[in-house]
GROMACS .gro file of C-alpha atoms in nm:
model
  342
    1MET     CA    1  -2.972  -0.109   0.919
    2THR     CA    2  -2.779   0.218   0.890
    3GLU     CA    3  -2.747   0.241   1.268
    4ALA     CA    4  -2.555  -0.088   1.276
    5LEU     CA    5  -2.299   0.045   1.027
    6THR     CA    6  -2.266   0.369   1.225
    7THR     CA    7  -2.209   0.176   1.546
    8ARG     CA    8  -1.930  -0.029   1.391
    9LEU     CA    9  -1.746   0.269   1.242
   10ARG     CA   10  -1.759   0.537   1.512
   11PRO     CA   11  -1.522   0.364   1.759
   12LEU     CA   12  -1.243   0.380   1.500
   13LEU     CA   13  -1.230   0.758   1.531
   14ALA     CA   14  -1.171   0.727   1.903
   15ALA     CA   15  -0.912   0.454   1.846
   16ALA     CA   16  -0.709   0.689   1.626
   17LYS     CA   17  -0.578   0.884   1.930
   18GLY     CA   18  -0.459   1.158   1.698
   19PRO     CA   19  -0.551   1.512   1.588
   20GLY     CA   20  -0.757   1.387   1.296
   21ALA     CA   21  -0.900   1.071   1.144
   22ALA     CA   22  -1.108   0.963   0.847
   23VAL     CA   23  -1.289   0.632   0.813
   24ALA     CA   24  -1.467   0.516   0.498
   25ALA     CA   25  -1.664   0.201   0.428
   26VAL     CA   26  -1.855   0.028   0.152
   27ARG     CA   27  -2.095  -0.258   0.205
   28GLY     CA   28  -2.318  -0.356  -0.083
   29THR     CA   29  -2.500  -0.037  -0.181
   30GLU     CA   30  -2.395   0.150   0.133
   31ARG     CA   31  -2.124   0.415   0.134
   32ALA     CA   32  -1.996   0.589   0.446
   33VAL     CA   33  -1.732   0.851   0.523
   34LEU     CA   34  -1.678   0.968   0.881
   35CYS     CA   35  -1.425   1.238   0.972
   36ASP     CA   36  -1.298   1.380   1.299
   37GLY     CA   37  -1.074   1.678   1.367
   38PRO     CA   38  -0.940   1.916   1.101
   39VAL     CA   39  -0.976   1.668   0.812
   40GLY     CA   40  -1.238   1.590   0.550
   41GLU     CA   41  -1.313   1.310   0.309
   42GLY     CA   42  -1.075   1.464   0.053
   43THR     CA   43  -0.788   1.537   0.295
   44ARG     CA   44  -0.464   1.373   0.184
   45PHE     CA   45  -0.285   1.141   0.426
   46GLU     CA   46   0.050   0.970   0.386
   47THR     CA   47  -0.031   0.601   0.334
   48GLY     CA   48   0.310   0.443   0.394
   49SER     CA   49   0.316   0.080   0.283
   50LEU     CA   50  -0.034   0.099   0.132
   51THR     CA   51   0.167   0.247  -0.156
   52LYS     CA   52   0.281  -0.106  -0.235
   53THR     CA   53  -0.075  -0.213  -0.320
   54PHE     CA   54  -0.076   0.056  -0.591
   55THR     CA   55   0.265  -0.062  -0.712
   56ALA     CA   56   0.120  -0.414  -0.736
   57LEU     CA   57  -0.176  -0.281  -0.935
   58LEU     CA   58   0.068  -0.106  -1.170
   59LEU     CA   59   0.258  -0.434  -1.215
   60ALA     CA   60  -0.064  -0.617  -1.296
   61GLU     CA   61  -0.167  -0.342  -1.540
   62LEU     CA   62   0.163  -0.355  -1.730
   63THR     CA   63   0.140  -0.734  -1.734
   64ALA     CA   64  -0.215  -0.722  -1.871
   65ARG     CA   65  -0.086  -0.507  -2.158
   66GLY     CA   66   0.199  -0.748  -2.226
   67GLU     CA   67   0.467  -0.492  -2.141
   68VAL     CA   68   0.617  -0.705  -1.863
   69GLY     CA   69   0.568  -1.058  -1.729
   70TYR     CA   70   0.542  -1.173  -1.369
   71GLY     CA   71   0.829  -1.413  -1.436
   72ASP     CA   72   1.057  -1.147  -1.586
   73ARG     CA   73   1.391  -1.107  -1.414
   74ALA     CA   74   1.403  -0.772  -1.237
   75ASP     CA   75   1.751  -0.706  -1.376
   76ARG     CA   76   1.615  -0.731  -1.729
   77TYR     CA   77   1.519  -0.366  -1.677
   78LEU     CA   78   1.828  -0.259  -1.480
   79PRO     CA   79   2.172  -0.143  -1.600
   80PHE     CA   80   2.346  -0.442  -1.437
   81ARG     CA   81   2.291  -0.808  -1.354
   82ILE     CA   82   2.190  -0.917  -1.003
   83PRO     CA   83   2.418  -1.205  -0.900
   84GLY     CA   84   2.269  -1.541  -0.809
   85PRO     CA   85   1.945  -1.715  -0.906
   86PRO     CA   86   1.680  -1.520  -1.100
   87LEU     CA   87   1.494  -1.256  -0.897
   88THR     CA   88   1.161  -1.190  -1.070
   89LEU     CA   89   0.895  -0.922  -1.057
   90LEU     CA   90   0.663  -1.174  -0.888
   91HIS     CA   91   0.922  -1.232  -0.617
   92LEU     CA   92   0.929  -0.857  -0.549
   93ALA     CA   93   0.548  -0.841  -0.536
   94THR     CA   94   0.517  -1.132  -0.292
   95HIS     CA   95   0.803  -1.045  -0.054
   96THR     CA   96   0.992  -1.358  -0.154
   97SER     CA   97   1.289  -1.184  -0.319
   98GLY     CA   98   1.544  -1.249  -0.043
   99LEU     CA   99   1.616  -0.875  -0.019
  100PRO     CA  100   1.645  -0.731   0.333
  101ARG     CA  101   1.374  -0.510   0.479
  102LEU     CA  102   1.579  -0.195   0.410
  103PRO     CA  103   1.861  -0.131   0.164
  104PRO     CA  104   2.216  -0.158   0.304
  105GLY     CA  105   2.346   0.187   0.388
  106LEU     CA  106   2.006   0.351   0.432
  107LEU     CA  107   2.017   0.359   0.812
  108THR     CA  108   2.364   0.513   0.818
  109ARG     CA  109   2.261   0.778   0.571
  110ALA     CA  110   1.935   0.842   0.760
  111VAL     CA  111   2.114   0.899   1.090
  112ARG     CA  112   2.325   1.164   0.922
  113SER     CA  113   2.040   1.337   0.738
  114GLY     CA  114   1.751   1.319   0.988
  115TRP     CA  115   1.651   0.982   1.132
  116LEU     CA  116   1.396   1.143   1.364
  117SER     CA  117   1.247   1.375   1.103
  118ASN     CA  118   1.277   1.242   0.745
  119PRO     CA  119   1.479   0.919   0.745
  120TYR     CA  120   1.442   0.839   0.372
  121ALA     CA  121   1.499   1.191   0.239
  122GLY     CA  122   1.871   1.146   0.169
  123PHE     CA  123   1.835   0.810  -0.005
  124SER     CA  124   1.816   0.858  -0.384
  125GLU     CA  125   1.752   0.636  -0.686
  126ASP     CA  126   2.127   0.610  -0.738
  127ASP     CA  127   2.162   0.500  -0.377
  128LEU     CA  128   1.898   0.233  -0.439
  129LEU     CA  129   2.094   0.087  -0.728
  130ASP     CA  130   2.425   0.114  -0.540
  131SER     CA  131   2.271  -0.074  -0.248
  132LEU     CA  132   2.137  -0.342  -0.481
  133ARG     CA  133   2.483  -0.394  -0.629
  134ARG     CA  134   2.619  -0.457  -0.277
  135THR     CA  135   2.334  -0.678  -0.155
  136ARG     CA  136   2.352  -1.055  -0.125
  137LEU     CA  137   2.014  -1.224  -0.102
  138SER     CA  138   1.933  -1.392   0.230
  139HIS     CA  139   1.767  -1.689   0.056
  140ARG     CA  140   1.690  -1.819  -0.289
  141PRO     CA  141   1.407  -1.609  -0.438
  142GLY     CA  142   1.068  -1.772  -0.404
  143THR     CA  143   1.156  -1.997  -0.109
  144ARG     CA  144   1.069  -1.775   0.190
  145VAL     CA  145   0.850  -1.477   0.276
  146GLN     CA  146   1.045  -1.182   0.416
  147TYR     CA  147   0.879  -0.840   0.414
  148SER     CA  148   1.091  -0.588   0.227
  149ASN     CA  149   1.054  -0.214   0.172
  150PHE     CA  150   1.367  -0.251  -0.039
  151GLY     CA  151   1.182  -0.492  -0.266
  152GLY     CA  152   0.875  -0.270  -0.291
  153GLY     CA  153   1.083   0.033  -0.382
  154LEU     CA  154   1.283  -0.167  -0.634
  155LEU     CA  155   0.963  -0.296  -0.797
  156GLY     CA  156   0.837   0.058  -0.855
  157HIS     CA  157   1.176   0.160  -0.995
  158VAL     CA  158   1.190  -0.142  -1.229
  159LEU     CA  159   0.834  -0.090  -1.360
  160ALA     CA  160   0.911   0.271  -1.450
  161ARG     CA  161   1.218   0.155  -1.643
  162ALA     CA  162   1.022  -0.126  -1.810
  163ALA     CA  163   0.773   0.131  -1.940
  164GLY     CA  164   1.054   0.323  -2.108
  165GLY     CA  165   1.137   0.579  -1.841
  166THR     CA  166   1.372   0.608  -1.546
  167GLY     CA  167   1.308   0.497  -1.191
  168GLY     CA  168   1.202   0.853  -1.109
  169ASP     CA  169   0.913   0.824  -1.356
  170TYR     CA  170   0.718   0.595  -1.123
  171PRO     CA  171   0.477   0.872  -1.005
  172ALA     CA  172   0.397   0.976  -1.362
  173LEU     CA  173   0.347   0.616  -1.474
  174LEU     CA  174   0.119   0.542  -1.179
  175ALA     CA  175  -0.088   0.849  -1.263
  176GLU     CA  176  -0.112   0.753  -1.632
  177ARG     CA  177  -0.205   0.389  -1.580
  178VAL     CA  178  -0.389   0.378  -1.245
  179THR     CA  179  -0.488   0.694  -1.059
  180ARG     CA  180  -0.617   0.907  -1.349
  181PRO     CA  181  -0.815   0.624  -1.512
  182LEU     CA  182  -0.976   0.547  -1.175
  183GLY     CA  183  -1.058   0.916  -1.121
  184LEU     CA  184  -0.845   0.956  -0.808
  185ALA     CA  185  -0.798   1.331  -0.769
  186ASP     CA  186  -0.633   1.318  -0.426
  187THR     CA  187  -0.383   1.037  -0.485
  188ASP     CA  188  -0.019   1.082  -0.588
  189CYS     CA  189   0.337   1.092  -0.450
  190ASP     CA  190   0.368   1.473  -0.444
  191ALA     CA  191   0.504   1.588  -0.106
  192ASP     CA  192   0.443   1.952  -0.202
  193ARG     CA  193   0.065   1.924  -0.241
  194ALA     CA  194  -0.154   2.013   0.056
  195GLN     CA  195  -0.197   1.728   0.303
  196ALA     CA  196  -0.279   1.675   0.669
  197THR     CA  197   0.003   1.747   0.912
  198GLY     CA  198   0.143   1.426   1.054
  199HIS     CA  199   0.221   1.381   1.423
  200TRP     CA  200   0.467   1.165   1.614
  201HIS     CA  201   0.432   1.155   1.994
  202GLY     CA  202   0.210   1.462   1.962
  203ARG     CA  203   0.465   1.664   1.764
  204PRO     CA  204   0.407   1.785   1.407
  205ARG     CA  205   0.618   1.612   1.142
  206PRO     CA  206   0.741   1.736   0.803
  207ALA     CA  207   0.601   1.578   0.488
  208LEU     CA  208   0.767   1.244   0.410
  209LEU     CA  209   1.028   1.237   0.133
  210MET     CA  210   1.120   0.902  -0.029
  211PRO     CA  211   1.307   0.974  -0.354
  212GLY     CA  212   1.475   0.632  -0.370
  213LEU     CA  213   1.193   0.410  -0.247
  214THR     CA  214   0.890   0.587  -0.392
  215GLY     CA  215   0.705   0.268  -0.488
  216ALA     CA  216   0.734   0.136  -0.133
  217GLY     CA  217   0.578   0.416   0.068
  218ALA     CA  218   0.553   0.765  -0.084
  219LEU     CA  219   0.185   0.771  -0.188
  220ARG     CA  220  -0.064   1.018  -0.043
  221SER     CA  221  -0.437   0.957  -0.066
  222SER     CA  222  -0.772   1.041   0.092
  223ALA     CA  223  -1.054   0.842   0.247
  224ARG     CA  224  -1.266   0.936  -0.055
  225ASP     CA  225  -1.013   0.806  -0.308
  226LEU     CA  226  -0.924   0.490  -0.118
  227LEU     CA  227  -1.292   0.404  -0.081
  228HIS     CA  228  -1.320   0.440  -0.459
  229VAL     CA  229  -1.026   0.201  -0.504
  230LEU     CA  230  -1.188  -0.058  -0.276
  231THR     CA  231  -1.512  -0.025  -0.470
  232ALA     CA  232  -1.320  -0.095  -0.792
  233LEU     CA  233  -1.147  -0.396  -0.635
  234LEU     CA  234  -1.484  -0.532  -0.526
  235ASP     CA  235  -1.619  -0.491  -0.880
  236PRO     CA  236  -1.331  -0.484  -1.132
  237GLY     CA  237  -1.578  -0.469  -1.419
  238THR     CA  238  -1.640  -0.103  -1.340
  239ALA     CA  239  -1.285  -0.003  -1.440
  240PRO     CA  240  -1.260   0.210  -1.757
  241ASN     CA  241  -1.036  -0.018  -1.966
  242THR     CA  242  -0.959  -0.386  -2.015
  243ALA     CA  243  -0.605  -0.375  -1.875
  244LEU     CA  244  -0.717  -0.213  -1.550
  245ARG     CA  245  -1.012  -0.450  -1.515
  246THR     CA  246  -0.774  -0.743  -1.551
  247ALA     CA  247  -0.526  -0.587  -1.308
  248LEU     CA  248  -0.787  -0.526  -1.037
  249ALA     CA  249  -0.878  -0.894  -1.046
  250GLU     CA  250  -0.517  -1.017  -1.071
  251VAL     CA  251  -0.393  -0.841  -0.757
  252GLN     CA  252  -0.650  -1.041  -0.557
  253ARG     CA  253  -0.541  -1.383  -0.679
  254PRO     CA  254  -0.352  -1.585  -0.415
  255ARG     CA  255   0.006  -1.660  -0.517
  256LEU     CA  256   0.139  -1.853  -0.218
  257SER     CA  257   0.058  -1.973   0.133
  258VAL     CA  258   0.240  -1.830   0.433
  259PRO     CA  259   0.371  -2.120   0.648
  260ARG     CA  260   0.220  -2.169   0.994
  261THR     CA  261  -0.029  -1.882   0.960
  262GLY     CA  262  -0.310  -2.005   0.737
  263SER     CA  263  -0.274  -1.679   0.545
  264ARG     CA  264  -0.191  -1.632   0.179
  265LEU     CA  265  -0.017  -1.364  -0.023
  266CYS     CA  266  -0.164  -1.212  -0.334
  267LEU     CA  267   0.021  -0.935  -0.521
  268ILE     CA  268   0.122  -0.742  -0.205
  269TRP     CA  269  -0.224  -0.785  -0.048
  270ASN     CA  270  -0.245  -1.020   0.252
  271LEU     CA  271  -0.533  -1.269   0.235
  272ARG     CA  272  -0.693  -1.444   0.530
  273PRO     CA  273  -0.951  -1.715   0.457
  274ARG     CA  274  -1.289  -1.668   0.621
  275PRO     CA  275  -1.536  -1.931   0.742
  276GLY     CA  276  -1.749  -2.057   0.455
  277GLY     CA  277  -1.478  -2.012   0.194
  278GLY     CA  278  -1.464  -1.632   0.181
  279ALA     CA  279  -1.152  -1.418   0.190
  280LEU     CA  280  -1.045  -1.100   0.367
  281LEU     CA  281  -0.771  -0.900   0.193
  282HIS     CA  282  -0.591  -0.629   0.385
  283HIS     CA  283  -0.283  -0.412   0.408
  284SER     CA  284  -0.165  -0.134   0.637
  285GLY     CA  285   0.093   0.140   0.632
  286GLY     CA  286   0.265   0.385   0.860
  287THR     CA  287   0.506   0.679   0.839
  288ARG     CA  288   0.661   0.907   1.100
  289GLY     CA  289   0.330   1.094   1.115
  290PHE     CA  290   0.049   0.877   0.974
  291THR     CA  291  -0.123   0.539   1.004
  292ALA     CA  292  -0.333   0.380   0.729
  293PHE     CA  293  -0.537   0.063   0.681
  294ALA     CA  294  -0.740  -0.076   0.392
  295GLY     CA  295  -0.919  -0.407   0.362
  296PHE     CA  296  -1.203  -0.569   0.172
  297LEU     CA  297  -1.407  -0.889   0.144
  298PRO     CA  298  -1.493  -0.969  -0.219
  299GLY     CA  299  -1.755  -1.226  -0.123
  300SER     CA  300  -1.975  -0.978   0.062
  301GLY     CA  301  -1.890  -0.654  -0.118
  302THR     CA  302  -1.752  -0.502   0.201
  303GLY     CA  303  -1.450  -0.273   0.237
  304LEU     CA  304  -1.304  -0.033   0.490
  305VAL     CA  305  -1.042   0.244   0.497
  306ALA     CA  306  -0.905   0.396   0.817
  307LEU     CA  307  -0.663   0.691   0.822
  308THR     CA  308  -0.516   0.903   1.100
  309ASN     CA  309  -0.247   1.171   1.106
  310THR     CA  310  -0.047   1.021   1.388
  311ALA     CA  311   0.232   0.764   1.368
  312PRO     CA  312   0.167   0.398   1.455
  313THR     CA  313   0.211   0.308   1.820
  314PRO     CA  314   0.337  -0.025   1.960
  315LEU     CA  315   0.102  -0.317   1.885
  316ALA     CA  316  -0.079  -0.092   1.631
  317PRO     CA  317  -0.416  -0.065   1.814
  318PHE     CA  318  -0.566   0.159   1.544
  319ILE     CA  319  -0.487  -0.095   1.272
  320GLN     CA  320  -0.615  -0.379   1.488
  321SER     CA  321  -0.937  -0.186   1.553
  322ALA     CA  322  -0.980  -0.124   1.180
  323TYR     CA  323  -0.927  -0.491   1.102
  324GLY     CA  324  -1.180  -0.588   1.367
  325ALA     CA  325  -1.432  -0.334   1.241
  326LEU     CA  326  -1.401  -0.473   0.888
  327ARG     CA  327  -1.472  -0.824   1.013
  328GLU     CA  328  -1.773  -0.699   1.207
  329LEU     CA  329  -1.908  -0.513   0.904
  330ASP     CA  330  -1.901  -0.839   0.713
  331ASP     CA  331  -2.117  -0.998   0.984
  332THR     CA  332  -2.369  -0.712   1.013
  333PRO     CA  333  -2.686  -0.673   0.801
  334SER     CA  334  -2.654  -0.395   0.544
  335GLY     CA  335  -2.865  -0.082   0.524
  336ARG     CA  336  -2.897   0.220   0.295
  337VAL     CA  337  -2.653   0.470   0.146
  338TRP     CA  338  -2.540   0.744   0.389
  339THR     CA  339  -2.266   0.991   0.476
  340ALA     CA  340  -2.180   1.137   0.815
  341ARG     CA  341  -1.933   1.365   0.991
  342VAL     CA  342  -1.858   1.367   1.363
   0.00000   0.00000   0.00000
């Protein structure tokens, strides 16, 4: 019933604890978008690390076209060789590269240029490559999972180079191969376009700038667009071309198991097995002013997006609430198509 879906979604708006929030869900033939505060279904939010799921989709799209291979060395597309054992594009997309969470030197530079306001603003593409030259991997690539914004940013940089451009061409390449074909009007990395105002401890924040790590966290999107992406992931056959259809399916394929957790890693997406053999795929993101969550269950055709324009708080209750709501939606009978605003 529709009322059951409404009941599951409304508490997320209260859990946001911020000036505005947008929640969107798909379940079978149902579609829902709920908004609170000065935001609408097309309002752009910073998505933080949800950007990496788009970078993974771009990797899968280029691979489907034969332009790159998952096993390609990352330095094949760089102006220098990375010392040590081969570090591949798949390693970057599964957080098994051995790169640290952040590039060496970024924190020092951020303290000088605005750690409390825009910590990545002073870190450029040249800084990314300089940091890579000075980095020694913490483990042999492919042997251990270690979450890395450095790796996500490097993957976006490398893909742009592999397609014949520079690292700074990542936004244009993503638009050409992913966002425009999917019809995503609100989704890009442009910090100058209108977006919600982010908040940190109740204070307004400037728009995030990430010139050197764009593929790791610079994407903006809306509840409307992200719901459309989840719908495409749930039914890749609806994509407008063969490469994108293949890519939408490929990013969902498990690549490795995470020790001691029961979870698996796909291309960036985290996968948790569900009773009866199903799977729940999810990812979250946060910036100095925004929190974002997206997740979906291919077996039941269920997906959920949750966005708020306030920074994550300790223990991430908004993200936990979104994850719980997604699980509950999967267990609740479906109803009819609807849209609501509160």
